[in-house]
Short mmCIF file of C-alpha atoms in Angstrom, two decimals:
data_model
loop_
_atom_site.label_atom_id
_atom_site.label_comp_id
_atom_site.label_asym_id
_atom_site.label_seq_id
_atom_site.Cartn_x
_atom_site.Cartn_y
_atom_site.Cartn_z
CA MET W 51 113.66 74.21 106.56
CA TRP W 52 112.11 71.82 109.09
CA ASP W 53 115.49 70.36 110.03
CA GLN W 54 117.06 73.82 110.34
CA VAL W 55 114.26 75.00 112.63
CA GLN W 56 114.62 71.92 114.84
CA GLU W 57 118.40 72.37 115.02
CA THR W 58 117.98 76.00 116.06
CA VAL W 59 115.26 75.18 118.59
CA LYS W 60 117.45 72.45 120.11
CA TYR W 61 120.39 74.87 120.47
CA ILE W 62 118.22 77.56 122.10
CA GLN W 63 116.58 75.10 124.47
CA GLU W 64 119.92 73.67 125.54
CA THR W 65 121.45 77.14 125.94
CA SER W 66 118.55 78.84 127.69
CA GLY W 67 116.49 76.10 129.34
CA PHE W 68 113.55 78.35 128.55
CA THR W 69 109.94 77.61 127.50
CA PRO W 70 108.29 80.91 126.51
CA GLU W 71 104.65 81.87 125.92
CA TYR W 72 105.10 85.24 124.23
CA GLY W 73 107.35 86.35 121.38
CA VAL W 74 108.06 90.02 120.72
CA ILE W 75 109.69 91.45 117.58
CA LEU W 76 110.98 94.97 118.19
CA GLY W 77 111.19 97.40 115.28
CA SER W 78 113.40 100.40 114.55
CA GLY W 79 114.06 102.53 117.61
CA LEU W 80 112.02 100.30 119.93
CA GLY W 81 114.72 97.99 121.22
CA SER W 82 114.82 99.30 124.79
CA PHE W 83 111.59 97.44 125.59
CA THR W 84 113.93 94.76 126.91
CA GLU W 85 114.50 97.01 129.95
CA ASP W 86 111.00 95.94 131.04
CA ILE W 87 112.01 92.27 130.96
CA GLN W 88 113.53 90.47 133.92
CA ILE W 89 116.27 89.06 131.73
CA GLU W 90 117.54 85.53 132.32
CA ILE W 91 119.78 85.17 129.28
CA SER W 92 120.64 86.99 126.04
CA ILE W 93 122.02 85.32 122.92
CA PRO W 94 123.49 87.31 119.99
CA TYR W 95 122.03 86.26 116.66
CA ALA W 96 125.53 85.49 115.40
CA GLN W 97 125.77 82.61 117.92
CA ILE W 98 122.48 80.98 116.95
CA PRO W 99 122.66 78.26 114.28
CA ASN W 100 120.86 79.15 111.02
CA PHE W 101 119.88 82.65 112.24
CA PRO W 102 120.43 85.60 109.91
CA ILE W 103 122.17 88.71 111.26
CA SER W 104 120.45 92.10 111.35
CA THR W 105 122.31 94.74 109.33
CA VAL W 106 120.12 97.78 110.01
CA GLN W 107 120.95 100.67 112.37
CA GLY W 108 118.63 100.58 115.38
CA HIS W 109 118.39 96.76 115.34
CA GLN W 110 120.76 95.35 117.95
CA GLY W 111 120.70 91.71 116.86
CA THR W 112 120.09 89.92 120.15
CA LEU W 113 117.57 87.35 121.34
CA VAL W 114 116.50 88.18 124.91
CA PHE W 115 114.88 85.66 127.28
CA GLY W 116 113.12 86.59 130.49
CA THR W 117 109.87 87.31 132.28
CA ILE W 118 107.31 90.11 132.43
CA GLY W 119 105.26 89.53 135.54
CA THR W 120 104.52 85.81 135.46
CA LYS W 121 104.81 85.48 131.67
CA LYS W 122 107.87 84.05 129.96
CA VAL W 123 108.94 86.10 126.96
CA ILE W 124 111.44 86.01 124.10
CA ALA W 125 112.17 89.39 122.52
CA MET W 126 113.99 89.96 119.25
CA GLN W 127 116.06 93.14 119.42
CA GLY W 128 116.10 93.65 115.69
CA ARG W 129 114.39 91.87 112.84
CA PHE W 130 115.33 90.85 109.31
CA HIS W 131 114.07 92.52 106.14
CA TYR W 132 113.67 91.34 102.57
CA TYR W 133 115.52 94.46 101.38
CA GLU W 134 118.64 93.36 103.25
CA GLY W 135 118.99 90.60 100.68
CA TYR W 136 117.52 87.79 102.75
CA SER W 137 114.91 85.45 101.32
CA MET W 138 111.41 85.57 102.76
CA GLN W 139 112.14 82.20 104.36
CA GLN W 140 115.15 83.72 106.18
CA VAL W 141 113.18 86.84 107.14
CA THR W 142 110.52 84.72 108.83
CA PHE W 143 112.78 81.94 110.14
CA PRO W 144 112.77 83.30 113.74
CA VAL W 145 108.97 83.19 113.82
CA ARG W 146 109.08 79.48 112.98
CA VAL W 147 111.66 78.96 115.71
CA MET W 148 109.53 80.85 118.24
CA LYS W 149 106.53 78.66 117.53
CA HIS W 150 108.53 75.49 118.06
CA LEU W 151 109.98 76.86 121.28
CA GLY W 152 106.41 76.95 122.60
CA ILE W 153 105.23 80.48 121.78
CA SER W 154 101.52 80.86 121.04
CA LYS W 155 101.28 84.68 120.97
CA LEU W 156 103.39 87.05 118.88
CA ILE W 157 103.65 90.83 119.27
CA VAL W 158 105.23 92.79 116.41
CA SER W 159 106.17 96.46 116.31
CA ASN W 160 107.48 98.70 113.58
CA ALA W 161 108.15 102.25 112.44
CA ALA W 162 105.84 103.32 109.62
CA GLY W 163 105.00 106.23 107.35
CA GLY W 164 101.49 107.60 107.80
CA VAL W 165 98.95 108.68 105.19
CA ASN W 166 95.87 108.91 107.40
CA PRO W 167 95.24 112.62 108.17
CA ALA W 168 94.25 111.66 111.74
CA TYR W 169 97.86 110.57 112.34
CA HIS W 170 100.88 112.67 113.20
CA VAL W 171 104.54 111.91 113.80
CA GLY W 172 104.62 109.95 117.05
CA SER W 173 101.14 108.45 116.73
CA ILE W 174 100.82 104.87 117.96
CA VAL W 175 98.68 102.72 115.68
CA CYS W 176 97.18 99.35 116.47
CA ILE W 177 97.33 97.31 113.25
CA LYS W 178 93.87 95.88 112.54
CA ASP W 179 94.69 94.48 109.08
CA HIS W 180 97.34 94.61 106.39
CA ILE W 181 97.84 94.72 102.62
CA ASN W 182 100.70 92.69 101.21
CA LEU W 183 102.40 94.38 98.24
CA MET W 184 105.81 92.82 98.75
CA PRO W 185 107.27 91.15 95.64
CA GLU W 186 107.71 87.74 97.28
CA HIS W 187 105.56 85.64 99.58
CA PRO W 188 106.98 83.70 102.57
CA LEU W 189 104.76 80.67 101.84
CA ARG W 190 105.64 80.35 98.14
CA GLY W 191 106.94 76.91 97.24
CA LYS W 192 106.19 73.43 98.49
CA ASN W 193 104.20 73.53 101.72
CA ASP W 194 105.40 71.56 104.74
CA GLU W 195 102.25 70.43 106.56
CA ARG W 196 104.27 70.08 109.78
CA PHE W 197 104.35 73.88 109.91
CA GLY W 198 100.81 74.60 108.73
CA PRO W 199 98.23 74.25 105.93
CA ARG W 200 98.79 75.01 102.25
CA PHE W 201 96.13 77.73 102.22
CA VAL W 202 95.99 80.00 105.25
CA ASN W 203 92.83 81.76 106.41
CA MET W 204 93.77 85.44 106.79
CA SER W 205 90.35 86.76 107.82
CA GLU W 206 91.81 87.72 111.24
CA PRO W 207 95.56 88.24 110.87
CA TYR W 208 95.62 90.40 114.02
CA SER W 209 93.82 89.10 117.08
CA VAL W 210 90.58 90.99 117.74
CA LYS W 211 90.72 90.00 121.41
CA MET W 212 94.29 91.29 121.81
CA ILE W 213 93.34 94.55 120.07
CA GLN W 214 90.39 95.00 122.41
CA LYS W 215 92.57 94.41 125.47
CA ALA W 216 95.23 96.85 124.19
CA LYS W 217 92.60 99.55 123.71
CA GLU W 218 91.40 99.02 127.28
CA ILE W 219 94.98 99.37 128.52
CA ALA W 220 95.54 102.52 126.45
CA LEU W 221 92.33 104.12 127.72
CA SER W 222 93.11 103.40 131.36
CA ASN W 223 96.61 104.88 130.97
CA GLY W 224 95.67 107.99 129.00
CA ILE W 225 97.43 106.80 125.85
CA THR W 226 95.98 107.70 122.45
CA LEU W 227 95.90 104.44 120.51
CA LEU W 228 94.64 104.78 116.96
CA ASP W 229 94.06 101.90 114.57
CA GLY W 230 94.62 101.31 110.90
CA VAL W 231 95.62 99.15 107.98
CA TYR W 232 99.35 98.60 107.39
CA LEU W 233 100.70 98.16 103.86
CA GLY W 234 103.94 96.27 103.31
CA LEU W 235 106.38 97.33 100.57
CA GLN W 236 109.83 95.99 99.83
CA GLY W 237 111.97 99.07 100.53
CA PRO W 238 114.63 100.15 101.31
CA THR W 239 113.73 103.49 99.72
CA PHE W 240 111.23 105.65 101.55
CA GLU W 241 108.06 106.16 99.54
CA THR W 242 107.66 108.86 96.90
CA LEU W 243 104.68 111.19 97.17
CA ALA W 244 103.02 109.24 94.36
CA GLU W 245 103.57 106.01 96.24
CA TYR W 246 102.13 107.54 99.41
CA ARG W 247 99.04 108.53 97.40
CA MET W 248 98.83 104.95 96.13
CA VAL W 249 99.00 103.62 99.71
CA LYS W 250 96.08 105.82 100.68
CA THR W 251 94.10 105.03 97.53
CA VAL W 252 94.27 101.26 98.00
CA GLY W 253 92.90 101.56 101.53
CA ALA W 254 95.88 101.61 103.88
CA ASP W 255 96.64 104.08 106.66
CA CYS W 256 100.37 103.51 107.03
CA VAL W 257 103.21 101.84 105.18
CA GLY W 258 106.46 100.10 106.04
CA MET W 259 109.05 97.52 105.00
CA SER W 260 108.48 94.70 107.51
CA THR W 261 105.89 92.89 109.65
CA VAL W 262 103.65 91.46 106.92
CA PRO W 263 105.81 88.38 106.15
CA GLU W 264 106.22 87.66 109.87
CA VAL W 265 102.48 87.86 110.47
CA ILE W 266 101.69 85.60 107.51
CA VAL W 267 104.05 82.93 108.82
CA ALA W 268 102.74 83.31 112.37
CA ARG W 269 99.20 82.75 111.14
CA HIS W 270 100.40 79.80 109.03
CA MET W 271 101.36 78.21 112.36
CA ASP W 272 98.16 79.35 114.15
CA MET W 273 99.86 81.89 116.40
CA GLU W 274 97.82 84.77 117.83
CA VAL W 275 99.24 88.10 116.64
CA PHE W 276 99.16 91.70 117.83
CA GLY W 277 100.84 94.55 115.93
CA LEU W 278 101.77 98.17 116.66
CA SER W 279 103.13 100.83 114.32
CA VAL W 280 104.76 104.06 115.43
CA ILE W 281 104.21 106.77 112.82
CA THR W 282 107.64 108.25 112.23
CA ASP W 283 106.92 110.35 109.12
CA MET W 284 103.90 111.61 107.21
CA GLY W 285 103.48 111.18 103.48
CA ASP W 286 102.65 114.75 102.54
CA ASP W 287 104.38 117.58 100.67
CA ALA W 288 105.41 119.39 103.85
CA ALA W 289 107.11 116.47 105.57
CA ILE W 290 108.50 114.16 102.92
CA GLU W 291 111.70 116.09 102.13
CA SER W 292 113.08 115.69 105.67
CA VAL W 293 112.53 111.97 106.15
CA ASN W 294 115.64 109.87 106.79
CA HIS W 295 116.50 106.89 108.96
CA GLU W 296 117.90 109.02 111.80
CA GLU W 297 114.65 111.00 112.02
CA VAL W 298 112.67 107.77 111.96
CA LEU W 299 114.67 106.43 114.91
CA LYS W 300 114.21 109.68 116.87
CA ALA W 301 110.44 109.64 116.32
CA ALA W 302 110.17 105.99 117.33
CA GLN W 303 112.22 106.55 120.47
CA LYS W 304 110.00 109.48 121.49
CA ALA W 305 106.91 107.24 121.39
CA GLU W 306 108.73 104.31 122.95
CA PRO W 307 107.65 104.78 126.61
CA ASP W 308 103.97 104.45 125.68
CA VAL W 309 104.68 101.54 123.33
CA ARG W 310 106.59 99.79 126.09
CA LEU W 311 103.75 100.28 128.53
CA LEU W 312 101.17 98.92 126.09
CA ILE W 313 103.19 95.82 125.25
CA ARG W 314 104.19 95.17 128.87
CA GLU W 315 100.62 95.48 130.17
CA LEU W 316 99.21 93.43 127.29
CA ILE W 317 101.58 90.57 128.06
CA GLN W 318 100.72 90.67 131.75
CA ARG W 319 96.95 91.01 131.35
CA TYR W 320 96.14 88.86 128.29
#
């Protein structure tokens, strides 16, 4: 993988001439955040050596380079999921590339199902921790010390300082920012009611099909991470029958202006 990462980094550097500080991975229905970026160049995933291609509706499949204020940013319009058939190494490959392009801070967003009764559809949740129940691990196999250590300390997967700053930004802008534990499952099926009860029982507040592998790999390479979930459905008897991908996208898009503000201000002020 090392050689593939270096090949991809070399191509991006030669194509963009860009040295970023922040990486942003945009989840379902949140791709228009790039409107807040002073874009210098965009590269479709299909043109980037070794990059997978996003196959999910709501994920545009473009790498966007530009600035927010004085900060240089790369944003992924669309991520890769294990359920698409990619290996965990492919799913997390862009995170490795971001690190070797110079990125030290990673912001991830996603659409998630909620089980915390304090949540509702449209709630914005700051991820304070996660539970990994995916069937594969992105660090399984021989470890390459050039990327990071064999055993990764996960006591602070999400930066406490970034969370604190985001809460300050939310408060000053009248945005309700909740927090919670995110649980990662494989997908692509939405959870059954029994599975939602399991999510709640094991100590999580929301559940989704992404993010966790990316965060593990980011921490493997000592990147600082901040995560946001938009609650797009609730795991209860009244709501579960109506959940589908179109409704998820609509709910995410409704919350998107506040999510965009939080991410934009966090990048500028942290």
